């Protein structure tokens, strides 16, 4: 073979690898409304930036006739490229080759790019579309998964790990995405479960569809596994690119600051009126978020799960921040099990990657009742408390209205190393609301009153209580609140606060790891 022939051989082999499982299977993939593994990578990365590794890798299996069937690349496409000029490592499972199932060599390819991502301190993005363990390879496939899991664990909190689920993801395969920072699922074309509908039916008798058991809607609204439910793959890929804007390359870097054209001293008079006069009337805290942040851009995390707490990313004067806000509009913004779990993971994610935290507080307390108590609200509430207390990133808190009881302490209070804590004049910072307090404090005094007398008495006491305790000044007097600010100026005040905090240094004592209540 002369040199020209050798080069032609390379060109032929490359073309072969590009074919994946062949035209028919690619057509079938498209017919399901799915892109191929390569199309996904091309959409995700900056044009022409993808460099592929291990294109010529083949599986080593010689059982069940596998020795007769080989595809170059063995069902997963791996390599690196850039997103907005930033280096990222990727792998994309190719359903057209053995259903994207994971073999020993397939796993090795993924591990190689994970190792490189760690060495280079760059994010890793995995696109999942797979029938799970390659059945013909038996335990080699299980070992391959475990190699990936171990790397996911080591990379956690070091480099951002994002997962997109654009097809089947079942059995133990679900645990790699579950170990990553962000999970995105495409609606109607993907599912995740440990055990599918058939086995579920056999073991438990329950009859349930794939979609109802593990579709994107279920995971986005019920299990809390998924952070973003994308309408389709295009949206999913757009989200992967967008998310990166808020993350640094790794835990030793700061998130990327961009130029901001939205005036930092923009005042919004509407904020002076947004809190209703009636303390029981709700409002949409997202209206406040949108007006505070640059260009009204807010990327909401888990928007369909535990809607009583809003989490997400935005920029303030071009600096990425994570925002946590009690949602008055949904269950009065109460903290329950799911809200605590959601916000705790979000706070830890931001802290791990040096993303400062803005907390907007309007919380009536923890949700009472046996369902919550027996479900472990103490453990789950403690997660959020722990997450805030352990976070060393700059933390700015604004109390908008209610901040009662234990929930007050939890929501980035001064004593949990809140750096700058502001309150609006409408804030009510106290042990509990007036009604509850009067029921306890005045029980004796009310014992012999008629219903009418009692109503009048409660009204009078409520006014007294509110004037004395349900305001920001009790806390401000003690320095628990650094300043009471006019709502319309909030954008400027929080931007200035974060700017001051840019050089903040705070550390936790050396330890193997903490023992967060799980
Ligand atoms: C080998 C597989 C495969 C697998 C699919 N294929 N799954 N090959 N191992 N796990 C092959 C099929 O033989 C077929 O090959 C091609 O991929 C496409 O599969 P279809 O069944 O035709 O596609 P579809 O109808 O879309 O169904 C997709 C599917 C189904 C729902 C994923 O294939 C399926 O149920 N597969 C088995 C899933 C499973 O039980 N996996 C093991 C889970 S346990 P041809 O040549 O016809 O194109 C597990 C443990 C992990 O993963 C543990 C980690 C700790």
Coordinates of N, CA, C and O and ligand atoms in Angstrom, one line a residue, residues 21 25 28-29 32 34 66 69 71 95-102 130-137 141-146 149 167-175 191 193-194 198 210, ligand 1:
X21 N -24.7 3.2 12.9 CA -25.4 1.9 12.6 C -26.0 1.8 11.3 O -26.8 0.8 11.0
X25 N -31.1 2.6 10.3 CA -31.2 2.9 11.7 C -31.2 4.5 12.0 O -31.9 4.9 12.9
X28 N -34.6 5.6 11.2 CA -35.6 5.2 12.3 C -35.4 6.1 13.5 O -36.4 6.5 14.1
X29 N -34.2 6.5 13.7 CA -33.9 7.5 14.8 C -34.7 8.8 14.5 O -35.3 9.4 15.3
X32 N -38.4 8.8 14.9 CA -38.8 9.0 16.3 C -38.7 10.4 16.8 O -38.9 10.7 18.0
X34 N -35.9 12.1 16.9 CA -34.6 12.2 17.6 C -33.5 12.6 16.6 O -33.5 12.2 15.5
X66 N -21.2 -11.9 18.3 CA -20.8 -10.5 18.3 C -19.5 -10.3 17.5 O -19.2 -9.2 16.9
X69 N -20.0 -8.8 14.1 CA -20.6 -7.5 13.9 C -19.8 -6.4 14.7 O -19.7 -6.4 15.9
X71 N -18.8 -2.1 14.7 CA -19.1 -0.7 14.2 C -17.9 0.1 14.7 O -17.6 0.1 15.9
X95 N -27.6 5.6 19.5 CA -28.6 4.5 19.6 C -28.6 3.6 18.3 O -29.1 2.5 18.4
X96 N -28.0 4.1 17.2 CA -28.1 3.3 16.0 C -27.1 2.2 16.1 O -27.1 1.3 15.2
X97 N -26.2 2.2 17.0 CA -25.2 1.0 17.2 C -25.6 0.2 18.4 O -25.4 0.7 19.5
X98 N -26.0 -1.0 18.2 CA -26.5 -1.8 19.3 C -27.3 -1.1 20.3 O -27.2 -1.2 21.6
X99 N -28.2 -0.2 19.9 CA -29.1 0.5 20.7 C -28.4 1.4 21.7 O -28.9 1.7 22.8
X100 N -27.2 1.8 21.4 CA -26.4 2.7 22.3 C -26.0 2.0 23.5 O -25.6 2.6 24.5
X101 N -26.1 0.6 23.5 CA -25.8 -0.1 24.8 C -24.3 -0.1 25.1 O -23.4 0.1 24.2
X102 N -24.1 -0.2 26.4 CA -22.7 0.1 26.9 C -21.9 -1.2 27.0 O -22.2 -2.1 27.8
X130 N -29.7 5.2 25.3 CA -29.1 3.9 25.3 C -30.0 2.8 25.9 O -30.8 3.1 26.8
X131 N -29.8 1.6 25.4 CA -30.6 0.5 25.9 C -29.9 -0.1 27.1 O -30.3 -1.2 27.6
X132 N -28.9 0.6 27.7 CA -28.3 0.1 29.0 C -27.2 -0.8 28.8 O -26.4 -0.7 27.7
X133 N -27.0 -1.7 29.7 CA -25.8 -2.6 29.6 C -25.9 -3.4 28.4 O -27.0 -4.0 28.1
X134 N -24.8 -3.6 27.6 CA -24.8 -4.4 26.5 C -24.9 -5.9 26.9 O -24.0 -6.4 27.6
X135 N -26.1 -6.4 26.6 CA -26.4 -7.7 27.2 C -25.4 -8.8 27.0 O -25.0 -9.5 27.8
X136 N -24.8 -8.8 25.7 CA -23.9 -9.8 25.3 C -22.6 -9.7 26.2 O -21.8 -10.7 26.2
X137 N -22.3 -8.6 26.8 CA -21.0 -8.4 27.5 C -21.1 -8.7 29.0 O -20.1 -8.6 29.7
X141 N -19.9 -5.1 31.2 CA -20.7 -3.9 31.0 C -21.0 -3.3 32.4 O -20.9 -2.1 32.6
X142 N -21.3 -4.2 33.4 CA -21.6 -3.6 34.7 C -20.3 -2.9 35.3 O -20.4 -1.9 35.9
X143 N -19.2 -3.6 35.1 CA -17.9 -3.0 35.5 C -17.7 -1.6 34.8 O -17.2 -0.6 35.5
X144 N -18.0 -1.6 33.6 CA -17.9 -0.3 32.8 C -18.7 0.8 33.4 O -18.2 1.9 33.6
X145 N -19.9 0.5 33.8 CA -20.8 1.5 34.4 C -20.2 2.0 35.7 O -20.1 3.2 36.0
X146 N -19.7 1.0 36.5 CA -19.1 1.4 37.8 C -17.9 2.3 37.6 O -17.7 3.2 38.4
X149 N -19.4 5.7 37.1 CA -19.9 6.2 38.4 C -18.8 6.8 39.3 O -18.9 7.8 39.8
X167 N -33.4 9.9 25.1 CA -33.8 8.6 24.7 C -34.0 7.7 25.9 O -34.1 8.2 27.0
X168 N -33.9 6.4 25.7 CA -34.0 5.5 26.9 C -32.8 5.7 27.9 O -31.7 6.0 27.4
X169 N -33.1 5.5 29.1 CA -32.0 5.5 30.1 C -32.6 4.7 31.3 O -33.4 5.2 32.0
X170 N -32.2 3.4 31.4 CA -32.9 2.5 32.3 C -31.9 1.7 33.1 O -30.7 1.6 32.7
X171 N -32.4 1.0 34.1 CA -31.5 0.2 34.9 C -30.5 1.0 35.7 O -30.7 2.2 35.9
X172 N -29.4 0.4 35.9 CA -28.3 1.1 36.6 C -27.8 2.3 35.8 O -27.1 3.2 36.4
X173 N -28.1 2.3 34.5 CA -27.6 3.4 33.7 C -28.0 4.8 34.2 O -27.4 5.8 33.9
X174 N -29.1 4.8 34.9 CA -29.7 6.1 35.4 C -28.8 6.7 36.4 O -28.9 7.9 36.6
X175 N -27.9 5.9 37.0 CA -27.2 6.5 38.1 C -26.0 7.4 37.7 O -25.7 8.3 38.5
X191 N -36.9 8.6 28.6 CA -37.4 8.1 29.9 C -36.3 7.6 30.8 O -35.2 7.3 30.3
X193 N -35.9 5.1 34.3 CA -36.3 4.3 35.5 C -35.4 3.2 35.8 O -34.6 2.8 34.9
X194 N -35.4 2.8 37.0 CA -34.5 1.7 37.5 C -35.1 0.4 37.0 O -34.4 -0.5 36.5
X198 N -42.6 -3.4 32.4 CA -42.9 -4.9 32.3 C -42.5 -5.5 33.6 O -43.3 -6.3 34.2
X210 N -44.7 3.8 30.1 CA -43.3 4.2 30.1 C -43.3 5.7 30.6 O -42.6 6.1 31.5
Ligands
LIG1 C1 -27.5 -5.1 23.3 C2 -29.3 -3.9 22.5 C3 -29.6 -3.5 23.9 C4 -28.8 -4.0 24.9 C5 -31.1 -2.6 22.5 N1 -30.2 -3.3 21.8 N2 -30.7 -2.7 23.8 N3 -28.2 -4.6 22.3 N4 -27.8 -4.8 24.6 N5 -29.1 -3.7 26.2 C6 -30.2 -3.4 20.3 C7 -31.4 -4.2 19.8 O1 -31.1 -5.6 19.7 C8 -31.5 -3.6 18.4 O2 -30.6 -4.1 17.6 C9 -31.2 -2.2 18.6 O3 -30.4 -2.1 19.8 C10 -32.4 -1.3 18.8 O4 -33.2 -1.9 19.8 P1 -34.8 -2.0 19.5 O5 -35.3 -2.9 20.6 O6 -35.1 -2.4 18.1 O7 -35.3 -0.5 19.7 P2 -36.6 0.0 20.4 O8 -37.8 -0.7 19.9 O9 -36.5 1.5 20.2 O10 -36.4 -0.3 22.0 C11 -35.4 0.3 22.7 C12 -35.3 -0.4 24.1 C13 -35.2 -1.9 23.9 C14 -36.5 -0.1 24.9 C15 -34.1 0.2 24.8 O11 -34.1 -2.2 23.0 C16 -34.8 -2.6 25.2 O12 -35.7 -2.8 26.0 N6 -33.6 -3.0 25.3 C17 -33.1 -3.7 26.5 C18 -33.0 -2.8 27.6 C19 -32.4 -3.5 28.8 O13 -33.1 -4.3 29.4 N7 -31.1 -3.2 29.1 C20 -30.4 -3.8 30.2 C21 -30.8 -3.0 31.4 S1 -30.0 -3.4 32.8 P3 -30.7 -4.2 16.0 O14 -29.5 -4.9 15.5 O15 -32.0 -4.9 15.7 O16 -30.7 -2.8 15.5 C22 -28.8 -2.4 32.8 C23 -27.9 -2.6 34.0 C24 -26.9 -1.5 34.1 O17 -28.6 -1.6 32.0 C25 -26.3 -1.7 35.4 C26 -25.3 -0.6 35.7 C27 -24.9 -0.7 37.1

